[in-house]
């Protein structure tokens, strides 16, 4: 009886790639080698990806897509305000990253040059900015305009920088179940939204104290 061949899909290639990196502690030397190791034809790879680097970028984009898919399954999600949607996104996104921490840490700490590491996040950046655009409420737009006449692009860029800062904190977090990252998320998101309100000082000071405490503790 003939053995049924496994259908090669985009998700399957991503799964194979992550497994290869973790088991070999290095990237495949070529698409040919990667395909041969995993028992499929090189031409199938090019049906989904142009280069090995494009697989790396797709992995972080898929973390985003899975996050949005999961949070939107909650019937209450659509009724959330923007702050609640952001918190829901953050907690779910970093839960997915934590489930794949070995790969994420390996890939984002591969080069001493941080810009090279961040290149992997280019597709994530595009997807995240689109997500922010979708959840910006009219109230938030008005508050930002009152503050500095900030346009939507600035809101997207600010949110992206905040995500990068949180990712950096998570990468360095050694607390059990990454509980300090959860605290960081709560305080940073709260401080960001209260910047648009009349009395933000309390949350900003609270967030500042938390960051200061962590920096001093980790020295």
PDB file of C-alpha atoms in Angstrom, residues 39-190:
ATOM      1  CA  UNK A  39      11.514  15.555   1.883  1.00  0.00           C
ATOM      2  CA  UNK A  40       9.876  17.861  -0.631  1.00  0.00           C
ATOM      3  CA  UNK A  41      10.846  19.434  -3.937  1.00  0.00           C
ATOM      4  CA  UNK A  42      12.548  22.822  -3.932  1.00  0.00           C
ATOM      5  CA  UNK A  43      10.072  24.194  -6.477  1.00  0.00           C
ATOM      6  CA  UNK A  44       7.225  23.755  -3.960  1.00  0.00           C
ATOM      7  CA  UNK A  45       9.018  26.129  -1.581  1.00  0.00           C
ATOM      8  CA  UNK A  46       8.979  28.872  -4.210  1.00  0.00           C
ATOM      9  CA  UNK A  47       5.228  28.487  -4.576  1.00  0.00           C
ATOM     10  CA  UNK A  48       4.907  30.136  -1.151  1.00  0.00           C
ATOM     11  CA  UNK A  49       8.195  31.957  -0.462  1.00  0.00           C
ATOM     12  CA  UNK A  50      10.932  33.645  -2.459  1.00  0.00           C
ATOM     13  CA  UNK A  51      13.761  33.285   0.058  1.00  0.00           C
ATOM     14  CA  UNK A  52      14.615  31.798   3.446  1.00  0.00           C
ATOM     15  CA  UNK A  53      14.434  35.327   4.882  1.00  0.00           C
ATOM     16  CA  UNK A  54      10.843  35.686   3.700  1.00  0.00           C
ATOM     17  CA  UNK A  55       9.907  32.636   5.804  1.00  0.00           C
ATOM     18  CA  UNK A  56      11.364  34.346   8.880  1.00  0.00           C
ATOM     19  CA  UNK A  57       9.299  37.454   8.207  1.00  0.00           C
ATOM     20  CA  UNK A  58       6.185  35.360   7.660  1.00  0.00           C
ATOM     21  CA  UNK A  59       6.550  33.658  11.052  1.00  0.00           C
ATOM     22  CA  UNK A  60       6.122  36.915  12.970  1.00  0.00           C
ATOM     23  CA  UNK A  61       3.287  37.975  10.676  1.00  0.00           C
ATOM     24  CA  UNK A  62       1.558  34.669  11.441  1.00  0.00           C
ATOM     25  CA  UNK A  63       1.873  35.335  15.182  1.00  0.00           C
ATOM     26  CA  UNK A  64      -0.039  38.565  14.547  1.00  0.00           C
ATOM     27  CA  UNK A  65      -2.678  36.900  12.379  1.00  0.00           C
ATOM     28  CA  UNK A  66      -3.247  34.146  14.948  1.00  0.00           C
ATOM     29  CA  UNK A  67      -3.524  36.736  17.716  1.00  0.00           C
ATOM     30  CA  UNK A  68      -6.201  38.715  15.873  1.00  0.00           C
ATOM     31  CA  UNK A  69      -8.035  35.505  14.999  1.00  0.00           C
ATOM     32  CA  UNK A  70      -8.113  34.411  18.647  1.00  0.00           C
ATOM     33  CA  UNK A  71      -9.187  37.724  20.173  1.00  0.00           C
ATOM     34  CA  UNK A  72     -11.936  38.224  17.609  1.00  0.00           C
ATOM     35  CA  UNK A  73     -13.466  34.888  18.599  1.00  0.00           C
ATOM     36  CA  UNK A  74     -14.470  36.448  21.916  1.00  0.00           C
ATOM     37  CA  UNK A  75     -18.119  37.589  21.507  1.00  0.00           C
ATOM     38  CA  UNK A  76     -17.437  40.563  23.782  1.00  0.00           C
ATOM     39  CA  UNK A  77     -14.457  41.796  21.746  1.00  0.00           C
ATOM     40  CA  UNK A  78     -16.369  44.053  19.338  1.00  0.00           C
ATOM     41  CA  UNK A  79     -17.893  45.971  22.250  1.00  0.00           C
ATOM     42  CA  UNK A  80     -14.468  46.694  23.789  1.00  0.00           C
ATOM     43  CA  UNK A  81     -13.065  50.209  23.705  1.00  0.00           C
ATOM     44  CA  UNK A  82      -9.676  50.710  22.059  1.00  0.00           C
ATOM     45  CA  UNK A  83      -7.749  50.363  25.324  1.00  0.00           C
ATOM     46  CA  UNK A  84      -9.389  47.004  26.095  1.00  0.00           C
ATOM     47  CA  UNK A  85      -8.750  45.774  22.550  1.00  0.00           C
ATOM     48  CA  UNK A  86      -5.094  46.723  22.894  1.00  0.00           C
ATOM     49  CA  UNK A  87      -4.757  44.891  26.198  1.00  0.00           C
ATOM     50  CA  UNK A  88      -6.480  41.831  24.720  1.00  0.00           C
ATOM     51  CA  UNK A  89      -4.098  41.935  21.746  1.00  0.00           C
ATOM     52  CA  UNK A  90      -0.982  42.313  23.890  1.00  0.00           C
ATOM     53  CA  UNK A  91      -1.768  39.524  26.329  1.00  0.00           C
ATOM     54  CA  UNK A  92      -2.710  37.104  23.531  1.00  0.00           C
ATOM     55  CA  UNK A  93       0.254  38.058  21.317  1.00  0.00           C
ATOM     56  CA  UNK A  94       2.806  37.574  24.073  1.00  0.00           C
ATOM     57  CA  UNK A  95       1.153  34.343  25.158  1.00  0.00           C
ATOM     58  CA  UNK A  96       1.785  33.035  21.622  1.00  0.00           C
ATOM     59  CA  UNK A  97       5.355  34.309  21.692  1.00  0.00           C
ATOM     60  CA  UNK A  98       5.924  32.636  25.059  1.00  0.00           C
ATOM     61  CA  UNK A  99       4.678  29.337  23.626  1.00  0.00           C
ATOM     62  CA  UNK A 100       7.387  29.706  20.958  1.00  0.00           C
ATOM     63  CA  UNK A 101       9.966  31.517  23.090  1.00  0.00           C
ATOM     64  CA  UNK A 102      12.978  29.376  22.144  1.00  0.00           C
ATOM     65  CA  UNK A 103      12.565  30.209  18.465  1.00  0.00           C
ATOM     66  CA  UNK A 104      11.710  33.877  19.011  1.00  0.00           C
ATOM     67  CA  UNK A 105      14.678  34.502  21.310  1.00  0.00           C
ATOM     68  CA  UNK A 106      17.039  32.659  18.963  1.00  0.00           C
ATOM     69  CA  UNK A 107      15.915  34.621  15.915  1.00  0.00           C
ATOM     70  CA  UNK A 108      15.730  38.073  17.535  1.00  0.00           C
ATOM     71  CA  UNK A 109      19.109  37.727  19.244  1.00  0.00           C
ATOM     72  CA  UNK A 110      20.899  36.170  16.278  1.00  0.00           C
ATOM     73  CA  UNK A 111      22.858  39.267  15.236  1.00  0.00           C
ATOM     74  CA  UNK A 112      24.707  41.781  17.374  1.00  0.00           C
ATOM     75  CA  UNK A 113      23.379  44.386  14.974  1.00  0.00           C
ATOM     76  CA  UNK A 114      19.814  44.886  16.203  1.00  0.00           C
ATOM     77  CA  UNK A 115      18.724  46.359  12.868  1.00  0.00           C
ATOM     78  CA  UNK A 116      19.391  43.009  11.196  1.00  0.00           C
ATOM     79  CA  UNK A 117      17.259  41.275  13.815  1.00  0.00           C
ATOM     80  CA  UNK A 118      14.458  43.795  13.402  1.00  0.00           C
ATOM     81  CA  UNK A 119      14.321  43.165   9.638  1.00  0.00           C
ATOM     82  CA  UNK A 120      12.423  39.977  10.475  1.00  0.00           C
ATOM     83  CA  UNK A 121       9.630  42.124  11.926  1.00  0.00           C
ATOM     84  CA  UNK A 122       8.891  44.109   8.748  1.00  0.00           C
ATOM     85  CA  UNK A 123       5.752  42.117   7.867  1.00  0.00           C
ATOM     86  CA  UNK A 124       4.655  42.184  11.508  1.00  0.00           C
ATOM     87  CA  UNK A 125       5.032  45.979  11.480  1.00  0.00           C
ATOM     88  CA  UNK A 126       2.775  46.355   8.443  1.00  0.00           C
ATOM     89  CA  UNK A 127       0.144  44.012   9.862  1.00  0.00           C
ATOM     90  CA  UNK A 128       0.216  45.605  13.319  1.00  0.00           C
ATOM     91  CA  UNK A 129      -0.168  49.130  11.939  1.00  0.00           C
ATOM     92  CA  UNK A 130      -3.149  47.955   9.893  1.00  0.00           C
ATOM     93  CA  UNK A 131      -4.654  46.423  13.036  1.00  0.00           C
ATOM     94  CA  UNK A 132      -4.181  49.699  14.935  1.00  0.00           C
ATOM     95  CA  UNK A 133      -5.871  51.585  12.121  1.00  0.00           C
ATOM     96  CA  UNK A 134      -8.866  49.262  12.378  1.00  0.00           C
ATOM     97  CA  UNK A 135      -9.345  49.706  16.137  1.00  0.00           C
ATOM     98  CA  UNK A 136      -8.708  53.460  16.448  1.00  0.00           C
ATOM     99  CA  UNK A 137     -11.912  54.918  17.848  1.00  0.00           C
ATOM    100  CA  UNK A 138     -13.277  58.367  17.019  1.00  0.00           C
ATOM    101  CA  UNK A 139     -12.753  59.333  20.668  1.00  0.00           C
ATOM    102  CA  UNK A 140      -9.052  58.465  20.457  1.00  0.00           C
ATOM    103  CA  UNK A 141      -8.648  60.423  17.217  1.00  0.00           C
ATOM    104  CA  UNK A 142     -10.227  63.494  18.825  1.00  0.00           C
ATOM    105  CA  UNK A 143      -8.046  63.198  21.945  1.00  0.00           C
ATOM    106  CA  UNK A 144      -4.851  62.914  19.885  1.00  0.00           C
ATOM    107  CA  UNK A 145      -5.835  65.885  17.726  1.00  0.00           C
ATOM    108  CA  UNK A 146      -6.424  67.952  20.858  1.00  0.00           C
ATOM    109  CA  UNK A 147      -3.034  66.914  22.199  1.00  0.00           C
ATOM    110  CA  UNK A 148      -0.728  67.671  19.292  1.00  0.00           C
ATOM    111  CA  UNK A 149      -2.734  67.552  16.082  1.00  0.00           C
ATOM    112  CA  UNK A 150      -1.354  64.039  15.616  1.00  0.00           C
ATOM    113  CA  UNK A 151      -2.545  62.153  12.559  1.00  0.00           C
ATOM    114  CA  UNK A 152      -3.392  58.454  12.228  1.00  0.00           C
ATOM    115  CA  UNK A 153       0.080  57.546  10.963  1.00  0.00           C
ATOM    116  CA  UNK A 154       1.584  58.973  14.134  1.00  0.00           C
ATOM    117  CA  UNK A 155      -0.789  56.882  16.252  1.00  0.00           C
ATOM    118  CA  UNK A 156       0.280  53.781  14.316  1.00  0.00           C
ATOM    119  CA  UNK A 157       3.991  54.570  14.710  1.00  0.00           C
ATOM    120  CA  UNK A 158       3.585  55.288  18.421  1.00  0.00           C
ATOM    121  CA  UNK A 159       1.793  51.961  18.903  1.00  0.00           C
ATOM    122  CA  UNK A 160       4.524  50.144  16.940  1.00  0.00           C
ATOM    123  CA  UNK A 161       7.292  51.640  19.083  1.00  0.00           C
ATOM    124  CA  UNK A 162       5.378  50.610  22.194  1.00  0.00           C
ATOM    125  CA  UNK A 163       5.113  47.051  20.865  1.00  0.00           C
ATOM    126  CA  UNK A 164       8.869  46.950  20.192  1.00  0.00           C
ATOM    127  CA  UNK A 165       9.603  48.218  23.703  1.00  0.00           C
ATOM    128  CA  UNK A 166       7.345  45.540  25.168  1.00  0.00           C
ATOM    129  CA  UNK A 167       9.005  42.884  23.012  1.00  0.00           C
ATOM    130  CA  UNK A 168      12.427  44.001  24.274  1.00  0.00           C
ATOM    131  CA  UNK A 169      11.183  43.817  27.878  1.00  0.00           C
ATOM    132  CA  UNK A 170       9.756  40.323  27.282  1.00  0.00           C
ATOM    133  CA  UNK A 171      13.010  39.101  25.731  1.00  0.00           C
ATOM    134  CA  UNK A 172      14.869  40.122  28.892  1.00  0.00           C
ATOM    135  CA  UNK A 173      12.152  38.977  31.314  1.00  0.00           C
ATOM    136  CA  UNK A 174      13.310  36.122  33.568  1.00  0.00           C
ATOM    137  CA  UNK A 175      10.297  36.121  35.906  1.00  0.00           C
ATOM    138  CA  UNK A 176       8.120  32.986  36.307  1.00  0.00           C
ATOM    139  CA  UNK A 177       5.467  32.786  33.556  1.00  0.00           C
ATOM    140  CA  UNK A 178       6.812  36.190  32.410  1.00  0.00           C
ATOM    141  CA  UNK A 179       4.585  37.839  34.992  1.00  0.00           C
ATOM    142  CA  UNK A 180       6.647  41.038  34.903  1.00  0.00           C
ATOM    143  CA  UNK A 181       5.818  41.410  31.226  1.00  0.00           C
ATOM    144  CA  UNK A 182       2.116  41.235  32.114  1.00  0.00           C
ATOM    145  CA  UNK A 183       2.644  44.059  34.617  1.00  0.00           C
ATOM    146  CA  UNK A 184       4.606  46.026  32.007  1.00  0.00           C
ATOM    147  CA  UNK A 185       1.779  45.611  29.486  1.00  0.00           C
ATOM    148  CA  UNK A 186      -0.897  46.790  31.918  1.00  0.00           C
ATOM    149  CA  UNK A 187       1.071  49.826  33.051  1.00  0.00           C
ATOM    150  CA  UNK A 188       2.361  50.874  29.627  1.00  0.00           C
ATOM    151  CA  UNK A 189      -1.016  50.616  27.877  1.00  0.00           C
ATOM    152  CA  UNK A 190      -2.739  52.444  30.737  1.00  0.00           C
TER     153      UNK A 190
END
